[in-house]
Short mmCIF file of C-alpha atoms and ligand atoms in Angstrom, two decimals:
data_model
loop_
_atom_site.label_atom_id
_atom_site.label_comp_id
_atom_site.label_asym_id
_atom_site.label_seq_id
_atom_site.Cartn_x
_atom_site.Cartn_y
_atom_site.Cartn_z
CA UNK D 410 202.39 190.54 93.59
CA UNK D 411 201.53 192.00 96.96
CA UNK D 412 204.47 194.04 98.30
CA UNK D 413 206.21 192.40 101.26
CA UNK D 414 205.21 193.67 104.68
CA UNK D 415 207.75 196.07 106.08
CA UNK D 416 208.73 197.00 109.60
CA UNK D 417 211.21 199.47 111.06
CA UNK D 418 214.41 198.21 112.68
CA UNK D 419 216.75 200.08 114.97
CA UNK D 420 220.09 199.65 113.18
CA UNK D 421 221.96 199.62 116.46
CA UNK D 422 220.12 197.10 118.60
CA UNK D 423 217.65 195.44 116.23
CA UNK D 424 214.52 196.70 117.99
CA UNK D 425 211.51 196.23 115.75
CA UNK D 426 208.61 198.63 115.41
CA UNK D 427 205.59 198.91 113.13
CA UNK D 428 206.05 202.68 112.83
CA UNK D 429 209.05 204.90 112.37
CA UNK D 430 210.38 206.23 115.68
CA UNK D 431 212.83 209.01 116.37
CA UNK D 432 214.28 207.47 119.49
CA UNK D 433 214.76 203.77 120.04
CA UNK D 434 212.89 202.69 123.20
CA UNK D 435 215.31 199.78 123.68
CA UNK D 436 218.75 201.36 123.36
CA UNK D 437 217.93 205.08 123.39
CA UNK D 438 219.76 206.07 120.18
CA UNK D 439 218.25 208.65 117.86
CA UNK D 440 217.47 208.46 114.17
CA UNK D 441 218.49 204.86 113.63
CA UNK D 442 215.21 203.38 112.39
CA UNK D 443 215.22 202.07 108.85
CA UNK D 444 212.37 200.43 107.01
CA UNK D 445 213.08 196.83 106.03
CA UNK D 446 211.10 193.84 104.92
CA UNK D 447 209.78 191.70 107.71
CA UNK D 448 211.73 188.45 107.30
CA UNK D 449 208.88 186.19 108.42
CA UNK D 450 206.59 187.63 105.76
CA UNK D 451 208.64 186.40 102.82
CA UNK D 452 207.03 183.39 101.17
CA UNK D 453 209.20 180.31 100.92
CA UNK D 454 211.87 181.80 103.15
CA UNK D 455 211.50 179.07 105.76
CA UNK D 456 212.33 176.34 103.32
CA UNK D 457 216.01 176.00 104.20
CA UNK D 458 215.82 177.13 107.81
CA UNK D 459 215.26 173.97 109.78
CA UNK D 460 217.28 171.43 111.71
CA UNK D 461 214.98 168.59 110.62
CA UNK D 462 215.67 166.40 113.64
CA UNK D 463 213.22 164.55 115.89
CA UNK D 464 213.13 165.17 119.67
CA UNK D 465 215.39 162.75 121.59
CA UNK D 466 215.62 161.74 125.26
CA UNK D 467 218.60 163.61 126.70
CA UNK D 468 220.30 160.41 127.89
CA UNK D 469 220.30 158.98 124.39
CA UNK D 470 222.01 161.90 122.71
CA UNK D 471 225.54 161.08 121.69
CA UNK D 472 227.94 163.80 122.76
CA UNK D 473 231.55 163.43 121.78
CA UNK D 474 233.98 165.34 123.92
CA UNK D 475 236.78 164.79 121.44
CA UNK D 476 235.68 167.17 118.73
CA UNK D 477 237.74 170.09 119.97
CA UNK D 478 240.87 170.85 118.02
CA UNK D 479 243.70 173.25 118.59
CA UNK D 480 244.70 176.01 116.22
CA UNK D 481 248.34 175.80 117.22
CA UNK D 482 248.35 179.47 118.21
CA UNK D 483 248.44 179.16 121.97
CA UNK D 484 246.86 182.52 122.77
CA UNK D 485 243.92 181.82 120.45
CA UNK D 486 243.40 178.37 121.93
CA UNK D 487 243.47 179.82 125.42
CA UNK D 488 240.78 182.39 124.62
CA UNK D 489 238.60 179.73 123.06
CA UNK D 490 238.92 177.58 126.16
CA UNK D 491 241.35 175.03 124.73
CA UNK D 492 240.73 175.06 121.01
CA UNK D 493 237.93 175.25 118.49
CA UNK D 494 234.85 173.15 119.17
CA UNK D 495 233.30 171.46 116.14
CA UNK D 496 230.05 173.11 115.08
CA UNK D 497 230.67 176.28 117.04
CA UNK D 498 230.12 179.77 115.70
CA UNK D 499 232.63 182.36 116.81
CA UNK D 500 232.00 186.05 116.32
CA UNK D 501 235.13 188.21 116.15
CA UNK D 502 234.58 191.94 116.62
CA UNK D 503 236.93 194.87 116.62
CA UNK D 504 237.68 198.24 115.14
CA UNK D 505 238.76 198.60 111.53
CA UNK D 506 242.43 197.89 111.01
CA UNK D 507 242.97 196.24 114.38
CA UNK D 508 243.96 192.92 112.83
CA UNK D 509 240.90 190.69 112.61
CA UNK D 510 241.55 189.55 109.06
CA UNK D 511 245.24 189.08 109.80
CA UNK D 512 244.62 186.91 112.85
CA UNK D 513 242.11 184.66 111.14
CA UNK D 514 244.34 184.25 108.11
CA UNK D 515 247.11 183.12 110.46
CA UNK D 516 244.77 180.73 112.26
CA UNK D 517 243.70 179.24 108.93
CA UNK D 518 247.29 178.91 107.77
CA UNK D 519 248.16 177.01 110.94
CA UNK D 520 245.40 174.50 110.29
CA UNK D 521 246.11 174.35 106.57
CA UNK D 522 249.75 173.34 107.00
CA UNK D 523 248.57 170.44 109.12
CA UNK D 524 246.66 169.13 106.14
CA UNK D 525 243.14 170.44 106.64
CA UNK D 526 241.32 172.20 103.86
CA UNK D 527 240.15 175.59 105.12
CA UNK D 528 238.07 178.30 103.48
CA UNK D 529 238.41 182.06 103.85
CA UNK D 530 235.53 184.06 102.42
CA UNK D 531 235.98 187.76 101.96
CA UNK D 532 233.45 190.31 100.86
CA UNK D 533 235.74 193.21 101.66
CA UNK D 534 238.98 192.62 99.82
CA UNK D 535 239.97 191.23 96.47
CA UNK D 536 241.74 187.89 96.23
CA UNK D 537 244.89 189.79 95.26
CA UNK D 538 244.84 191.87 98.40
CA UNK D 539 244.39 188.75 100.48
CA UNK D 540 247.29 187.10 98.71
CA UNK D 541 249.47 190.12 99.50
CA UNK D 542 248.53 189.90 103.15
CA UNK D 543 249.13 186.17 102.99
CA UNK D 544 252.68 186.84 101.74
CA UNK D 545 253.26 189.25 104.57
CA UNK D 546 252.25 186.81 107.28
CA UNK D 547 253.54 183.76 105.35
CA UNK D 548 250.14 182.21 104.99
CA UNK D 549 250.46 180.65 101.56
CA UNK D 550 249.48 177.04 102.09
CA UNK D 551 247.82 175.27 99.19
CA UNK D 552 245.08 174.08 101.53
CA UNK D 553 244.04 177.63 102.32
CA UNK D 554 241.28 178.47 99.86
CA UNK D 555 240.23 182.06 99.31
CA UNK D 556 236.84 183.01 97.95
CA UNK D 557 235.60 186.51 97.33
CA UNK D 558 231.84 186.36 97.53
CA UNK D 559 228.99 188.12 99.27
CA UNK D 560 225.98 186.04 98.27
CA UNK D 561 225.08 183.70 101.09
CA UNK D 562 223.44 181.23 98.75
CA UNK D 563 226.64 180.96 96.71
CA UNK D 564 228.81 180.75 99.82
CA UNK D 565 226.75 177.83 101.14
CA UNK D 566 227.02 176.13 97.76
CA UNK D 567 230.83 176.42 97.81
CA UNK D 568 231.00 175.15 101.36
CA UNK D 569 229.00 172.10 100.34
CA UNK D 570 231.37 171.44 97.42
CA UNK D 571 234.64 172.07 99.24
CA UNK D 572 233.77 170.59 102.66
CA UNK D 573 236.34 172.68 104.52
CA UNK D 574 237.43 171.90 108.06
CA UNK D 575 236.84 175.48 109.09
CA UNK D 576 235.18 178.52 107.57
CA UNK D 577 235.90 182.22 108.01
CA UNK D 578 233.39 184.84 106.87
CA UNK D 579 234.98 188.29 106.56
CA UNK D 580 232.67 190.10 107.30
CA UNK D 581 229.05 189.45 108.17
CA UNK D 582 228.17 193.04 107.23
CA UNK D 583 229.07 192.39 103.60
CA UNK D 584 227.10 189.18 103.15
CA UNK D 585 223.83 189.36 101.33
CA UNK D 586 220.87 187.09 100.84
CA UNK D 587 218.58 187.64 97.89
CA UNK D 588 215.55 186.61 99.94
CA UNK D 589 215.60 190.04 101.57
CA UNK D 590 215.53 193.24 99.58
CA UNK D 591 217.33 195.36 102.17
CA UNK D 592 220.94 196.38 101.64
CA UNK D 593 223.94 194.39 102.93
CA UNK D 594 224.82 195.50 106.45
CA UNK D 595 221.22 196.25 107.45
CA UNK D 596 219.83 194.56 110.52
CA UNK D 597 217.67 192.15 108.55
CA UNK D 598 220.55 191.06 106.33
CA UNK D 599 223.04 190.67 109.18
CA UNK D 600 220.61 188.66 111.23
CA UNK D 601 219.59 186.50 108.32
CA UNK D 602 223.22 185.86 107.35
CA UNK D 603 224.21 184.94 110.87
CA UNK D 604 221.22 182.63 111.14
CA UNK D 605 222.27 180.79 108.00
CA UNK D 606 225.83 180.30 109.26
CA UNK D 607 224.66 179.17 112.70
CA UNK D 608 222.41 176.64 111.06
CA UNK D 609 225.22 175.47 108.78
CA UNK D 610 227.55 175.01 111.74
CA UNK D 611 225.05 173.15 113.89
CA UNK D 612 223.92 170.87 111.10
CA UNK D 613 227.31 169.92 109.70
CA UNK D 614 229.66 170.38 112.67
CA UNK D 615 231.73 172.89 110.71
CA UNK D 616 233.22 175.60 112.95
CA UNK D 617 232.53 179.08 111.56
CA UNK D 618 234.34 182.30 112.40
CA UNK D 619 232.27 185.39 111.64
CA UNK D 620 234.01 188.76 111.55
CA UNK D 621 231.84 191.68 112.64
CA UNK D 622 232.46 195.40 112.39
CA UNK D 623 232.03 197.55 115.45
CA UNK D 624 230.23 200.84 115.74
CA UNK D 625 231.75 204.04 117.11
CA UNK D 626 230.97 203.12 120.69
CA UNK D 627 232.55 199.72 120.33
CA UNK D 628 229.57 197.38 120.05
CA UNK D 629 229.38 194.94 117.19
CA UNK D 630 227.45 196.69 114.43
CA UNK D 631 224.02 195.38 113.72
CA UNK D 632 221.77 193.88 116.28
CA UNK D 633 222.90 192.76 119.68
CA UNK D 634 221.01 189.65 118.67
CA UNK D 635 224.11 188.55 116.77
CA UNK D 636 225.89 188.04 120.08
CA UNK D 637 223.04 185.92 121.37
CA UNK D 638 223.01 183.70 118.33
CA UNK D 639 226.65 182.67 118.33
CA UNK D 640 228.50 180.43 120.78
CA UNK D 641 231.52 182.59 121.38
CA UNK D 642 232.12 186.32 121.08
CA UNK D 643 235.70 187.55 120.86
CA UNK D 644 236.60 191.22 120.92
CA UNK D 645 239.83 192.66 119.63
CA UNK D 646 241.16 195.47 121.81
CA UNK D 647 244.13 197.76 121.53
CA UNK D 648 244.73 200.95 119.65
CA UNK D 649 246.61 201.72 116.51
CA UNK D 650 249.18 203.75 118.43
CA UNK D 651 250.39 200.66 120.31
CA UNK D 652 251.67 197.42 118.86
CA UNK D 653 249.92 195.19 121.34
CA UNK D 654 246.51 193.62 120.65
CA UNK D 655 244.31 191.75 123.09
CA UNK D 656 241.57 189.37 122.19
CA UNK D 657 239.03 188.89 124.89
CA UNK D 658 236.26 186.31 125.10
CA UNK D 659 233.19 188.11 126.38
CA UNK D 660 230.94 185.15 125.86
CA UNK D 661 231.94 181.53 125.55
CA UNK D 662 229.66 178.53 125.73
CA UNK D 663 232.68 176.23 125.70
CA UNK D 664 235.15 177.88 128.04
CA UNK D 665 235.81 180.61 130.56
CA UNK D 666 234.66 184.13 129.68
CA UNK D 667 236.83 187.17 129.96
CA UNK D 668 239.87 185.10 129.05
CA UNK D 669 242.41 187.09 127.08
CA UNK D 670 245.11 186.39 124.54
CA UNK D 671 247.87 188.93 124.03
CA UNK D 672 249.50 189.62 120.66
CA UNK D 673 251.92 192.05 119.19
CA UNK D 674 251.38 193.38 115.68
CA UNK D 675 254.62 193.38 113.77
CA UNK D 676 255.87 193.44 110.18
CA UNK D 677 254.87 189.87 109.59
CA UNK D 678 251.51 189.73 111.27
CA UNK D 679 250.47 189.05 114.83
CA UNK D 680 252.95 187.44 117.20
CA UNK D 681 251.96 185.89 120.48
CA UNK D 682 253.15 187.60 123.62
CA UNK D 683 253.89 184.77 125.99
CA UNK D 684 255.05 186.94 128.88
CA UNK D 685 252.59 189.85 128.96
CA UNK D 686 253.79 191.20 132.31
CA UNK D 687 257.24 192.01 131.02
CA UNK D 688 255.70 193.31 127.82
CA UNK D 689 253.61 195.89 129.66
CA UNK D 690 256.36 196.88 132.06
CA UNK D 691 259.39 197.05 129.82
CA UNK D 692 259.33 200.80 129.35
CA UNK D 693 258.77 201.61 132.98
CA UNK D 694 261.28 204.12 134.31
CA UNK D 695 262.60 203.49 137.81
CA UNK D 696 261.80 205.73 140.72
CA UNK D 697 259.44 208.11 138.99
CA UNK D 698 256.71 209.96 140.78
CA UNK D 699 253.11 208.88 140.15
CA UNK D 700 253.83 205.40 138.83
CA UNK D 701 252.88 202.11 140.44
CA UNK D 702 252.61 198.47 139.36
CA UNK D 703 249.48 196.41 139.99
CA UNK D 704 248.98 192.68 139.44
CA UNK D 705 245.67 192.60 137.60
CA UNK D 706 243.81 189.47 136.61
CA UNK D 707 242.98 189.35 132.93
CA UNK D 708 240.75 186.40 132.23
CA UNK D 709 242.25 183.68 134.35
CA UNK D 710 245.82 184.83 134.58
CA UNK D 711 247.64 187.64 136.31
CA UNK D 712 249.27 190.39 134.27
CA UNK D 713 251.32 193.17 135.80
CA UNK D 714 250.30 196.60 134.62
CA UNK D 715 251.59 200.06 135.33
CA UNK D 716 249.29 202.86 136.45
CA UNK D 717 250.53 206.42 136.04
CA UNK D 718 249.04 209.51 137.52
CA UNK D 719 249.62 213.23 137.25
CA UNK D 720 248.05 215.54 139.81
CA UNK D 721 248.26 219.21 138.93
CA UNK D 722 247.02 222.49 140.30
CA UNK D 723 243.67 223.40 138.89
CA UNK D 724 243.63 226.87 137.37
CA UNK D 725 240.22 227.11 135.75
CA UNK D 726 237.33 226.37 138.06
CA UNK D 727 236.10 222.79 137.72
CA UNK D 728 239.00 220.39 138.19
CA UNK D 729 239.76 218.14 135.24
CA UNK D 730 239.63 214.33 135.37
CA UNK D 731 241.08 212.46 132.47
CA UNK D 732 241.44 208.72 132.77
CA UNK D 733 242.63 206.24 130.19
CA UNK D 734 242.14 202.57 130.87
CA UNK D 735 240.24 202.88 134.16
CA UNK D 736 236.71 203.95 134.90
CA UNK D 737 236.37 207.68 135.29
CA UNK D 738 233.67 207.46 137.98
CA UNK D 739 235.69 205.02 140.03
CA UNK D 740 238.57 207.49 140.09
CA UNK D 741 236.28 210.31 141.28
CA UNK D 742 234.96 208.06 144.01
CA UNK D 743 238.44 207.06 145.13
CA UNK D 744 239.67 210.64 145.28
CA UNK D 745 236.70 211.54 147.50
CA UNK D 746 237.58 208.67 149.81
CA UNK D 747 241.20 209.87 149.89
CA UNK D 748 240.10 213.37 150.85
CA UNK D 749 237.93 212.03 153.61
CA UNK D 750 240.71 209.85 155.00
CA UNK D 751 243.60 212.30 154.79
CA UNK D 752 241.77 215.61 154.91
CA UNK D 753 243.74 216.94 151.93
CA UNK D 754 242.10 218.67 149.01
CA UNK D 755 243.03 216.19 146.28
CA UNK D 756 239.59 216.49 144.66
CA UNK D 757 240.26 220.14 143.93
CA UNK D 758 243.24 219.28 141.69
CA UNK D 759 243.36 218.26 138.06
CA UNK D 760 243.92 214.51 137.90
CA UNK D 761 245.16 212.57 134.91
CA UNK D 762 245.39 208.82 135.06
CA UNK D 763 246.72 206.37 132.52
CA UNK D 764 247.19 202.64 132.34
CA UNK D 765 250.25 202.28 130.16
CA UNK D 766 250.30 200.15 127.06
CA UNK D 767 246.71 201.17 126.31
CA UNK D 768 245.29 198.23 128.26
CA UNK D 769 241.90 198.62 129.97
CA UNK D 770 241.28 197.34 133.48
CA UNK D 771 237.96 197.20 135.22
CA UNK D 772 238.32 195.20 138.37
CA UNK D 773 238.19 196.60 141.88
CA UNK D 774 241.59 195.08 142.71
CA UNK D 775 243.30 198.01 141.00
CA UNK D 776 241.71 200.54 143.40
CA UNK D 777 244.70 200.61 145.68
CA UNK D 778 246.94 201.11 142.65
CA UNK D 779 244.90 204.11 141.52
CA UNK D 780 245.01 205.60 145.02
CA UNK D 781 248.77 204.96 145.32
CA UNK D 782 249.56 206.52 141.95
CA UNK D 783 247.51 209.63 142.71
CA UNK D 784 248.99 209.92 146.19
CA UNK D 785 252.53 209.56 144.87
CA UNK D 786 252.02 212.33 142.35
CA UNK D 787 250.19 214.54 144.83
CA UNK D 788 252.95 214.24 147.44
CA UNK D 789 255.67 214.24 144.80
CA UNK D 790 257.23 211.14 146.30
CA UNK D 791 258.20 208.09 144.19
CA UNK D 792 256.95 204.64 145.16
CA UNK D 793 259.67 202.04 145.57
CA UNK D 794 260.38 200.47 142.14
CA UNK D 795 260.17 196.96 143.60
CA UNK D 796 256.70 197.48 145.13
CA UNK D 797 253.36 196.26 143.85
CA UNK D 798 249.99 197.08 145.40
CA UNK D 799 246.62 195.38 145.17
CA UNK D 800 243.27 195.64 146.90
CA UNK D 801 239.81 197.09 146.63
CA UNK D 802 239.16 200.33 148.49
CA UNK D 803 235.82 200.67 150.31
CA UNK D 804 233.96 203.91 150.95
CA UNK D 805 235.26 204.19 154.50
CA UNK D 806 238.82 203.73 153.32
CA UNK D 807 239.08 200.09 154.31
CA UNK D 808 241.13 197.82 152.05
CA UNK D 809 239.04 194.87 150.96
CA UNK D 810 239.96 191.41 149.86
CA UNK D 811 240.15 190.63 146.15
CA UNK D 812 240.06 187.37 144.23
CA UNK D 813 243.07 185.23 143.33
CA UNK D 814 245.54 186.98 145.63
CA UNK D 815 247.84 183.96 145.56
CA UNK D 816 248.25 184.08 141.77
CA UNK D 817 248.78 187.82 141.72
CA UNK D 818 251.50 187.65 144.35
CA UNK D 819 253.21 184.79 142.56
CA UNK D 820 253.29 186.73 139.30
CA UNK D 821 254.74 189.78 141.05
CA UNK D 822 257.43 187.63 142.65
CA UNK D 823 258.20 185.97 139.33
CA UNK D 824 258.78 189.38 137.77
CA UNK D 825 261.26 190.30 140.48
CA UNK D 826 259.18 192.51 142.75
CA UNK D 827 260.13 192.33 146.41
CA UNK D 828 257.33 194.08 148.28
CA UNK D 829 253.59 193.64 147.98
CA UNK D 830 250.98 195.76 149.74
CA UNK D 831 247.79 193.76 150.01
CA UNK D 832 244.54 193.59 151.97
CA UNK D 833 244.67 192.46 155.57
CA UNK D 834 242.21 189.66 156.06
CA UNK D 835 241.16 187.51 158.92
CA UNK D 836 241.49 184.37 156.84
CA UNK D 837 245.19 184.84 156.52
CA UNK D 838 247.26 185.71 153.52
CA UNK D 839 249.11 183.68 150.92
CA UNK D 840 251.98 181.55 152.08
CA UNK D 841 255.09 183.60 152.65
CA UNK D 842 257.25 181.15 150.74
CA UNK D 843 257.58 183.55 147.83
CA UNK D 844 260.59 185.74 147.37
CA UNK D 845 258.43 188.71 148.18
CA UNK D 846 257.62 190.55 151.37
CA UNK D 847 253.89 190.74 152.05
CA UNK D 848 252.68 193.87 153.80
CA UNK D 849 249.01 193.56 154.81
CA UNK D 850 247.19 196.84 155.31
CA UNK D 851 243.67 197.19 156.64
CA UNK D 852 242.91 200.83 155.93
CA UNK D 853 244.05 203.69 153.71
CA UNK D 854 245.36 205.43 156.86
CA UNK D 855 248.16 202.86 156.99
CA UNK D 856 249.03 203.22 153.34
CA UNK D 857 251.38 206.19 153.64
CA UNK D 858 253.78 204.60 156.10
CA UNK D 859 254.29 201.54 153.90
CA UNK D 860 254.09 202.94 150.38
CA UNK D 861 257.18 205.12 150.22
P1 TYD B 2106 243.62 193.85 109.25
O1 TYD B 2106 243.79 192.45 109.63
O2 TYD B 2106 243.34 194.14 107.81
O3 TYD B 2106 242.52 194.56 110.13
P2 TYD B 2106 240.95 194.34 110.17
O4 TYD B 2106 240.63 193.13 109.39
O5 TYD B 2106 240.66 194.20 111.64
O6 TYD B 2106 240.34 195.58 109.63
O7 TYD B 2106 244.92 194.61 109.73
C1 TYD B 2106 245.36 195.72 109.07
C2 TYD B 2106 246.34 196.52 109.88
O8 TYD B 2106 247.38 195.77 110.42
C3 TYD B 2106 246.94 197.51 108.94
O9 TYD B 2106 246.86 198.79 109.57
C4 TYD B 2106 248.34 197.09 108.76
C5 TYD B 2106 248.62 196.25 109.97
N1 TYD B 2106 249.50 195.12 109.67
C6 TYD B 2106 250.77 195.09 110.21
O10 TYD B 2106 251.20 196.01 110.90
N2 TYD B 2106 251.57 194.00 109.96
C7 TYD B 2106 251.15 192.96 109.19
O11 TYD B 2106 251.91 192.01 108.98
C8 TYD B 2106 249.83 193.01 108.63
C9 TYD B 2106 249.31 191.90 107.77
C10 TYD B 2106 249.04 194.09 108.90
MG1 MG B 2107 239.54 193.04 107.61
#
């Protein structure tokens, strides 16, 4: 038999090349090319990979809106845009140990107790281990079937026999198809596996959750292509040092993107956090220097977060900048603007910045919060404990309008804050009916008189 044609794949992004390369031209990583069989060159491989449907006029296609169902876990439903859509493929990524398996087991349990047969396939843990986790999170319904298997052909066979309402594959990196000779977890195998599950979902209407590992820099391991193939991509965020976990939809064909669900990992699995603002603020000490609260929009809802800053004298040449939860470059930019506006040498100091709770924010609306926290620490003056700030800071020090001001202010008022510094705009500001005093400021120059 003629040996199958082989090509080289970048194991990070899936870039394909006829020759081995040291550096990937697509993603720039080094030494990640591995020789694998070219999938298209395998005889007979196409046999099962087809939708087998004729073309139809678009107005004659029957589309049912009703095939969305809720998981019963509100935060999961919210991230998915109101529940699971039949036939959708949902990729769940996150670091090891963050809680992917736990969450999906809980989702399955919720559906199982309502009478649906659900199937959890694991290639990572033994059935015993899954049972032990099931005991911990009280997911022991008789309708929750557990299968330990890595062969895709066998998995598909079981799915056909069992006809579950929902399928979880934990994880795509462990699945293996015998039509390719490369090892499980290689680009070819991951892509092939995902393709099979996408096809299964689209043909039968079965929703499939696929768990994916992430690489060191946080991307889902294997080709980026995986994210293109699926309907929804959810990322698990949070770190092991904090109990909170956030799932974020970074792609969603059936709902808003960037929506988040907040959970707390406890002794009996993940618990929903229904009031995230109080969750992220509950350890905030009153009247401390360098701390400020900002109403940030996560997904479609406002969450109050605390930004802390420490400005210290720089003793060793180049000043240090350490930021956790906000973009490092943004902080450098803002400190330069501050220096320009106030003529103080803040840039020459060491600056440490932290968003508490381990949450990450990357919207310009937190600019004014970053500036306020740094200023407070630099001047050694505490910001009023009942004050929130929001606004984007421009390069000339002007405070610019941000989105959803109304919602942010309402959330701050709901959490008992009484003063809000916000951008001054010509269009007028939110109605003053809230229990909160609105202080519009147009430029950083006016910040000092209102902040303290
Ligand atoms: P797991 O779901 O196995 O993570 P992943 O599938 O993303 O790798 O979660 C494992 C971690 O969660 C482990 O460190 C223990 C912790 N955990 C709890 O704290 N409480 C619990 O009830 C469970 C089931 C796990
Ligand atoms: Mg796991």
